[in-house]
Amino acid sequence: MSTLTVVGSIAFDAVETQTGKRDRLLGGSAVHFSLASSFFADTRVVGPVGDDFGEEEFAVLHARGVHTADVERVPGGRTFYWAGRYERDVNIRTTLQTDLNVFEHFEPKLSEDSLNAEVLFLGNIQPSLQIAVREQCAGARFTALDSMNLWIDIAHSDLLRAISMVDCVLLNDGEVKQLTDEPNLVRAARAVLDLGPSVVVAKQGEYGAAMFTRAGFFGLPAYPTENVIDPTGAGDSFAGGFVGYLAAHADQGEFSEATLRRALAYGSAVASFNVEAFGTERMQTLTPDEITTRVSELTHITRFEDAPIPLRA
Ligand code: AMP
């Protein structure tokens, strides 16, 4: 199995949606990402937690085979905390609180195993930390990065530097536009490619995702799930499916267009499961067969083939 290291937030999330409210869910960009990528690659998580992070939380990661030796427990510290609320239109999210806690003084120190991973994912966290990890993983064959509006606002130049150091950037489409101050998504994605990466993925929530390379573009709708309970982590589990699938196909020395397209389908499929329950609950029961079924539905439109629409006489 190919190897993948992810650095990002490991969190307790408080989430309010139209269907319910939870005060303390296991979350964070690295957690959602690694549960998703664990279906495709041998995944190691790097990040700090506080004393409040216990065996129960580790067990969720271990059950999916995720390695946690580089999860650093900070004595006397509290785990990163995020609280957010979703409107009836789940594409609209308000951040109610962000407490960096143990992330404030975190200095990533990667073990040999994490440093030697073939693929590196820099999940959403301070860009200065993303840079520190990228510099340590000099030998990675493919590197990707995610970020968010907060860092575009308060750490813009660090984020541009981090982006210039990776092969692939995944952002929400609004963030791609905000980052580049360019209202047209195609031009905005080109501007990100001009910073150095060779792949830009613009995530579009329930509408899917668009992928840009210097050679062209490709778009895929989201898997049409009726059952959106908690959208938190959709972006990270999308990234986990996408980058994880690429990691599993990194032995060819290059990514073909077909591989990149398929990776997008895997990302969409995994993300569609993640939103079907609060926090990481759905990822804990997910099976590889379920993922494969949704990927083939996304790429072959099987339901239409099974039931053609008759024309009127
Ligand atoms: P997503 O819904 O994929 O955009 O990601 C949601 C996850 O991002 C949650 O589990 C949060 O814990 C985490 N998160 C939210 N804000 C931040 C932040 N400023 N830095 C790092 N992680 C964050």
Short mmCIF file of C-alpha atoms and ligand atoms in Angstrom, two decimals:
data_model
loop_
_atom_site.label_atom_id
_atom_site.label_comp_id
_atom_site.label_asym_id
_atom_site.label_seq_id
_atom_site.Cartn_x
_atom_site.Cartn_y
_atom_site.Cartn_z
CA MET A 1 0.00 0.00 0.00
CA SER A 2 1.33 3.46 -0.78
CA THR A 3 2.12 5.78 2.09
CA LEU A 4 0.54 9.12 2.88
CA THR A 5 1.21 11.67 5.63
CA VAL A 6 -1.35 14.29 6.61
CA VAL A 7 -0.89 17.28 8.88
CA GLY A 8 -3.90 19.30 9.89
CA SER A 9 -6.25 20.03 12.71
CA ILE A 10 -7.34 17.34 15.13
CA ALA A 11 -10.37 18.79 16.81
CA PHE A 12 -13.40 18.68 18.96
CA ASP A 13 -16.25 20.24 16.99
CA ALA A 14 -19.56 21.62 18.19
CA VAL A 15 -22.06 21.52 15.34
CA GLU A 16 -25.59 22.83 14.92
CA THR A 17 -27.67 21.86 11.90
CA GLN A 18 -31.39 21.89 11.14
CA THR A 19 -31.58 18.24 12.20
CA GLY A 20 -29.74 18.48 15.51
CA LYS A 21 -26.92 19.69 17.66
CA ARG A 22 -23.76 18.03 19.01
CA ASP A 23 -21.36 19.59 21.54
CA ARG A 24 -18.28 17.42 21.23
CA LEU A 25 -17.64 15.55 18.02
CA LEU A 26 -14.32 14.15 16.93
CA GLY A 27 -13.32 16.33 13.97
CA GLY A 28 -10.60 18.41 12.43
CA SER A 29 -9.24 18.50 8.91
CA ALA A 30 -6.62 15.78 9.51
CA VAL A 31 -9.16 13.44 11.11
CA HIS A 32 -11.75 13.73 8.35
CA PHE A 33 -9.03 13.48 5.71
CA SER A 34 -7.28 10.45 7.19
CA LEU A 35 -10.45 8.42 7.72
CA ALA A 36 -11.19 8.95 4.02
CA SER A 37 -7.65 8.37 2.72
CA SER A 38 -7.27 5.22 4.83
CA PHE A 39 -9.42 3.40 2.25
CA PHE A 40 -6.67 3.93 -0.35
CA ALA A 41 -3.30 4.50 1.35
CA ASP A 42 -1.38 3.72 4.52
CA THR A 43 -2.04 7.00 6.36
CA ARG A 44 -0.13 8.76 9.16
CA VAL A 45 -1.53 11.76 11.01
CA VAL A 46 0.62 14.58 12.36
CA GLY A 47 -0.82 17.09 14.82
CA PRO A 48 -1.16 18.01 18.48
CA VAL A 49 -3.94 17.12 20.95
CA GLY A 50 -4.57 18.04 24.57
CA ASP A 51 -5.22 15.99 27.69
CA ASP A 52 -8.90 15.94 26.79
CA PHE A 53 -8.22 13.73 23.75
CA GLY A 54 -8.66 10.16 24.91
CA GLU A 55 -8.54 6.51 23.94
CA GLU A 56 -12.05 6.68 22.50
CA GLU A 57 -10.89 9.26 19.93
CA PHE A 58 -7.71 7.38 19.06
CA ALA A 59 -9.76 4.20 18.65
CA VAL A 60 -11.75 5.75 15.79
CA LEU A 61 -8.53 6.40 13.87
CA HIS A 62 -6.99 3.02 14.75
CA ALA A 63 -10.11 1.15 13.63
CA ARG A 64 -9.40 2.45 10.11
CA GLY A 65 -5.70 1.59 10.38
CA VAL A 66 -4.57 5.23 10.63
CA HIS A 67 -1.17 5.59 12.34
CA THR A 68 -1.13 8.04 15.23
CA ALA A 69 2.48 7.81 16.48
CA ASP A 70 3.01 11.43 15.34
CA VAL A 71 -0.03 12.75 17.18
CA GLU A 72 1.63 14.80 19.90
CA ARG A 73 -0.08 14.96 23.26
CA VAL A 74 0.56 18.33 24.93
CA PRO A 75 0.43 17.94 28.73
CA GLY A 76 -1.96 20.43 30.30
CA GLY A 77 -3.17 21.50 26.84
CA ARG A 78 -6.64 21.50 25.30
CA THR A 79 -7.44 20.09 21.88
CA PHE A 80 -8.28 22.51 19.02
CA TYR A 81 -11.96 23.48 19.24
CA TRP A 82 -14.27 24.65 16.48
CA ALA A 83 -17.97 25.50 16.67
CA GLY A 84 -20.18 26.13 13.68
CA ARG A 85 -23.80 26.42 12.60
CA TYR A 86 -25.40 25.51 9.27
CA GLU A 87 -28.42 27.29 7.80
CA ARG A 88 -31.34 25.47 6.20
CA ASP A 89 -29.30 25.79 3.03
CA VAL A 90 -26.36 23.69 4.24
CA ASN A 91 -24.01 25.49 1.86
CA ILE A 92 -24.21 28.40 4.31
CA ARG A 93 -22.04 27.88 7.40
CA THR A 94 -21.21 30.31 10.17
CA THR A 95 -18.16 29.76 12.35
CA LEU A 96 -19.19 30.52 15.94
CA GLN A 97 -15.86 29.87 17.64
CA THR A 98 -12.30 28.79 16.85
CA ASP A 99 -9.92 28.04 19.73
CA LEU A 100 -6.47 27.11 18.44
CA ASN A 101 -5.43 25.83 21.90
CA VAL A 102 -2.55 23.34 21.42
CA PHE A 103 -2.05 24.54 17.84
CA GLU A 104 -0.88 27.94 19.02
CA HIS A 105 2.62 26.75 19.96
CA PHE A 106 2.77 23.60 17.86
CA GLU A 107 6.07 22.83 16.15
CA PRO A 108 5.66 19.78 13.94
CA LYS A 109 8.35 17.13 14.39
CA LEU A 110 7.85 14.27 11.98
CA SER A 111 9.11 10.73 12.59
CA GLU A 112 11.16 8.96 9.91
CA ASP A 113 8.07 7.02 8.79
CA SER A 114 6.02 10.19 8.29
CA LEU A 115 8.90 12.00 6.58
CA ASN A 116 9.33 9.17 4.09
CA ALA A 117 5.70 9.01 2.91
CA GLU A 118 5.28 9.08 -0.87
CA VAL A 119 2.44 11.57 -0.68
CA LEU A 120 1.94 14.52 1.68
CA PHE A 121 -1.30 16.34 2.42
CA LEU A 122 -1.20 19.69 4.21
CA GLY A 123 -4.67 19.96 5.70
CA ASN A 124 -6.29 23.18 6.77
CA ILE A 125 -4.14 24.77 9.50
CA GLN A 126 -1.88 27.82 9.87
CA PRO A 127 0.08 28.18 6.59
CA SER A 128 3.33 28.62 8.55
CA LEU A 129 2.87 25.08 9.91
CA GLN A 130 2.09 23.78 6.42
CA ILE A 131 5.38 25.29 5.24
CA ALA A 132 7.31 23.76 8.17
CA VAL A 133 5.97 20.30 7.34
CA ARG A 134 6.47 20.69 3.59
CA GLU A 135 10.10 21.62 4.18
CA GLN A 136 10.65 18.49 6.28
CA CYS A 137 9.05 16.17 3.69
CA ALA A 138 11.45 17.11 0.92
CA GLY A 139 11.26 13.67 -0.70
CA ALA A 140 7.47 13.41 -1.18
CA ARG A 141 6.52 12.54 -4.75
CA PHE A 142 3.20 14.41 -4.66
CA THR A 143 2.06 17.11 -2.26
CA ALA A 144 -1.33 18.75 -1.87
CA LEU A 145 -2.76 21.50 0.32
CA ASP A 146 -6.12 22.70 1.60
CA SER A 147 -6.86 26.00 3.36
CA MET A 148 -9.74 28.29 4.26
CA ASN A 149 -10.93 31.89 4.21
CA LEU A 150 -9.51 32.60 7.71
CA TRP A 151 -5.93 32.00 6.52
CA ILE A 152 -6.52 33.83 3.24
CA ASP A 153 -7.48 36.82 5.39
CA ILE A 154 -4.89 36.74 8.16
CA ALA A 155 -1.88 34.85 6.72
CA HIS A 156 -2.08 35.66 3.02
CA SER A 157 1.62 35.81 2.17
CA ASP A 158 2.45 32.62 4.13
CA LEU A 159 -0.38 30.86 2.31
CA LEU A 160 0.90 31.99 -1.10
CA ARG A 161 4.34 30.65 -0.15
CA ALA A 162 2.85 27.31 1.02
CA ILE A 163 0.92 27.04 -2.26
CA SER A 164 4.09 27.65 -4.26
CA MET A 165 5.62 24.59 -2.56
CA VAL A 166 2.93 22.00 -3.50
CA ASP A 167 1.73 20.13 -6.59
CA CYS A 168 -1.99 20.39 -5.92
CA VAL A 169 -4.32 22.86 -4.22
CA LEU A 170 -7.84 22.06 -3.05
CA LEU A 171 -10.02 25.00 -2.02
CA ASN A 172 -13.68 25.96 -2.09
CA ASP A 173 -14.45 27.86 -5.28
CA GLY A 174 -15.15 31.05 -3.30
CA GLU A 175 -11.75 30.71 -1.65
CA VAL A 176 -9.97 30.31 -5.00
CA LYS A 177 -11.57 33.61 -6.07
CA GLN A 178 -10.84 35.31 -2.74
CA LEU A 179 -7.22 34.18 -2.71
CA THR A 180 -6.53 35.57 -6.16
CA ASP A 181 -8.94 38.54 -5.99
CA GLU A 182 -10.40 37.32 -9.27
CA PRO A 183 -14.20 36.88 -9.59
CA ASN A 184 -14.04 34.45 -12.53
CA LEU A 185 -13.30 30.90 -11.37
CA VAL A 186 -11.37 29.88 -14.50
CA ARG A 187 -9.10 32.92 -14.32
CA ALA A 188 -8.76 32.49 -10.56
CA ALA A 189 -7.73 28.83 -10.96
CA ARG A 190 -5.18 29.85 -13.64
CA ALA A 191 -3.76 32.41 -11.24
CA VAL A 192 -3.28 29.63 -8.65
CA LEU A 193 -1.58 27.43 -11.27
CA ASP A 194 0.73 30.38 -11.97
CA LEU A 195 1.90 30.20 -8.34
CA GLY A 196 3.41 26.76 -9.04
CA PRO A 197 0.97 23.85 -8.50
CA SER A 198 0.02 21.67 -11.47
CA VAL A 199 -3.51 20.76 -10.26
CA VAL A 200 -6.16 23.04 -8.74
CA VAL A 201 -9.40 21.56 -7.44
CA ALA A 202 -12.21 24.01 -6.71
CA LYS A 203 -14.74 22.37 -4.38
CA GLN A 204 -18.29 23.54 -4.96
CA GLY A 205 -20.17 21.98 -2.05
CA GLU A 206 -23.36 20.22 -3.10
CA TYR A 207 -22.64 21.18 -6.73
CA GLY A 208 -19.48 19.08 -6.95
CA ALA A 209 -15.95 19.97 -7.90
CA ALA A 210 -13.99 21.41 -10.81
CA MET A 211 -10.40 20.44 -11.56
CA PHE A 212 -7.96 22.63 -13.50
CA THR A 213 -4.55 21.74 -14.89
CA ARG A 214 -2.42 23.65 -17.39
CA ALA A 215 -3.80 21.36 -20.10
CA GLY A 216 -7.50 21.65 -19.37
CA PHE A 217 -10.36 21.22 -16.93
CA PHE A 218 -12.82 18.61 -15.73
CA GLY A 219 -15.94 18.89 -13.58
CA LEU A 220 -18.06 16.39 -11.70
CA PRO A 221 -21.30 16.93 -9.78
CA ALA A 222 -21.52 15.88 -6.15
CA TYR A 223 -23.14 12.50 -5.57
CA PRO A 224 -26.80 13.44 -5.13
CA THR A 225 -27.40 12.33 -1.56
CA GLU A 226 -30.80 13.17 -0.04
CA ASN A 227 -29.59 12.64 3.44
CA VAL A 228 -27.40 15.57 4.51
CA ILE A 229 -27.16 15.46 8.31
CA ASP A 230 -23.86 17.27 8.97
CA PRO A 231 -21.73 18.74 6.16
CA THR A 232 -18.70 19.26 8.45
CA GLY A 233 -15.66 17.58 6.98
CA ALA A 234 -17.11 17.18 3.49
CA GLY A 235 -14.19 19.12 2.04
CA ASP A 236 -11.61 17.16 4.00
CA SER A 237 -13.10 13.75 3.24
CA PHE A 238 -13.32 14.81 -0.41
CA ALA A 239 -9.61 15.63 -0.25
CA GLY A 240 -8.94 12.31 1.51
CA GLY A 241 -10.68 10.35 -1.24
CA PHE A 242 -9.05 12.40 -4.02
CA VAL A 243 -5.48 12.49 -2.70
CA GLY A 244 -5.74 8.95 -1.27
CA TYR A 245 -6.77 7.59 -4.67
CA LEU A 246 -3.88 9.44 -6.31
CA ALA A 247 -1.47 8.05 -3.70
CA ALA A 248 -2.66 4.55 -4.57
CA HIS A 249 -1.75 5.23 -8.21
CA ALA A 250 1.56 7.02 -7.66
CA ASP A 251 3.63 4.03 -8.82
CA GLN A 252 3.32 4.93 -12.52
CA GLY A 253 5.59 7.99 -12.30
CA GLU A 254 2.81 10.28 -13.52
CA PHE A 255 -0.93 10.81 -13.15
CA SER A 256 -2.86 10.28 -16.37
CA GLU A 257 -5.94 12.32 -17.12
CA ALA A 258 -8.08 9.22 -16.46
CA THR A 259 -6.51 8.77 -13.02
CA LEU A 260 -7.11 12.42 -12.12
CA ARG A 261 -10.73 12.16 -13.24
CA ARG A 262 -11.28 8.96 -11.31
CA ALA A 263 -9.69 10.51 -8.23
CA LEU A 264 -12.28 13.30 -8.41
CA ALA A 265 -15.07 10.69 -8.50
CA TYR A 266 -13.61 8.92 -5.45
CA GLY A 267 -13.38 12.22 -3.59
CA SER A 268 -17.01 13.02 -4.39
CA ALA A 269 -18.21 9.56 -3.39
CA VAL A 270 -16.41 9.53 -0.04
CA ALA A 271 -17.56 13.07 0.81
CA SER A 272 -21.17 12.11 0.09
CA PHE A 273 -20.99 9.46 2.81
CA ASN A 274 -19.30 11.75 5.32
CA VAL A 275 -22.26 14.16 5.34
CA GLU A 276 -24.82 11.43 6.06
CA ALA A 277 -24.21 11.47 9.82
CA PHE A 278 -22.71 13.75 12.50
CA GLY A 279 -18.94 14.05 12.72
CA THR A 280 -17.08 10.91 11.74
CA GLU A 281 -19.95 8.49 12.48
CA ARG A 282 -20.65 7.49 8.88
CA MET A 283 -16.97 7.03 8.06
CA GLN A 284 -16.73 4.52 10.87
CA THR A 285 -19.22 2.15 9.20
CA LEU A 286 -18.31 2.84 5.57
CA THR A 287 -17.06 -0.08 3.42
CA PRO A 288 -14.94 -0.12 0.24
CA ASP A 289 -17.85 -1.70 -1.67
CA GLU A 290 -20.14 1.19 -0.79
CA ILE A 291 -17.55 3.63 -2.14
CA THR A 292 -17.11 1.65 -5.37
CA THR A 293 -20.87 1.53 -5.94
CA ARG A 294 -21.20 5.30 -5.67
CA VAL A 295 -18.18 5.91 -7.90
CA SER A 296 -19.70 3.76 -10.61
CA GLU A 297 -23.05 5.52 -10.22
CA LEU A 298 -21.28 8.87 -10.54
CA THR A 299 -19.29 7.86 -13.58
CA HIS A 300 -21.78 5.67 -15.45
CA ILE A 301 -25.14 7.14 -14.49
CA THR A 302 -26.33 3.57 -13.94
CA ARG A 303 -29.76 4.50 -12.69
CA PHE A 304 -30.62 6.15 -16.02
CA GLU A 305 -29.38 3.10 -17.94
CA ASP A 306 -31.58 0.81 -15.86
CA ALA A 307 -34.72 2.89 -16.40
CA PRO A 308 -34.91 4.77 -19.69
CA ILE A 309 -37.38 7.67 -19.89
CA PRO A 310 -40.14 6.73 -22.37
CA LEU A 311 -41.26 9.34 -24.91
CA ARG A 312 -44.99 10.11 -25.28
CA ALA A 313 -46.78 8.27 -28.08
P1 AMP B 1 -14.70 21.15 6.16
O1 AMP B 1 -16.13 21.04 6.56
O2 AMP B 1 -14.20 20.03 5.32
O3 AMP B 1 -14.36 22.49 5.59
O4 AMP B 1 -13.81 21.07 7.51
C1 AMP B 1 -14.35 21.09 8.77
C2 AMP B 1 -13.28 20.82 9.81
O5 AMP B 1 -12.31 21.85 9.79
C3 AMP B 1 -13.84 20.76 11.21
O6 AMP B 1 -13.78 19.43 11.70
C4 AMP B 1 -13.00 21.74 12.02
O7 AMP B 1 -12.49 21.17 13.20
C5 AMP B 1 -11.87 22.14 11.09
N1 AMP B 1 -11.57 23.57 11.16
C6 AMP B 1 -12.44 24.60 11.20
N2 AMP B 1 -11.79 25.78 11.28
C7 AMP B 1 -10.47 25.50 11.29
C8 AMP B 1 -9.25 26.28 11.36
N3 AMP B 1 -9.28 27.60 11.44
N4 AMP B 1 -8.08 25.63 11.31
C9 AMP B 1 -8.04 24.30 11.21
N5 AMP B 1 -9.12 23.50 11.16
C10 AMP B 1 -10.33 24.08 11.20
#
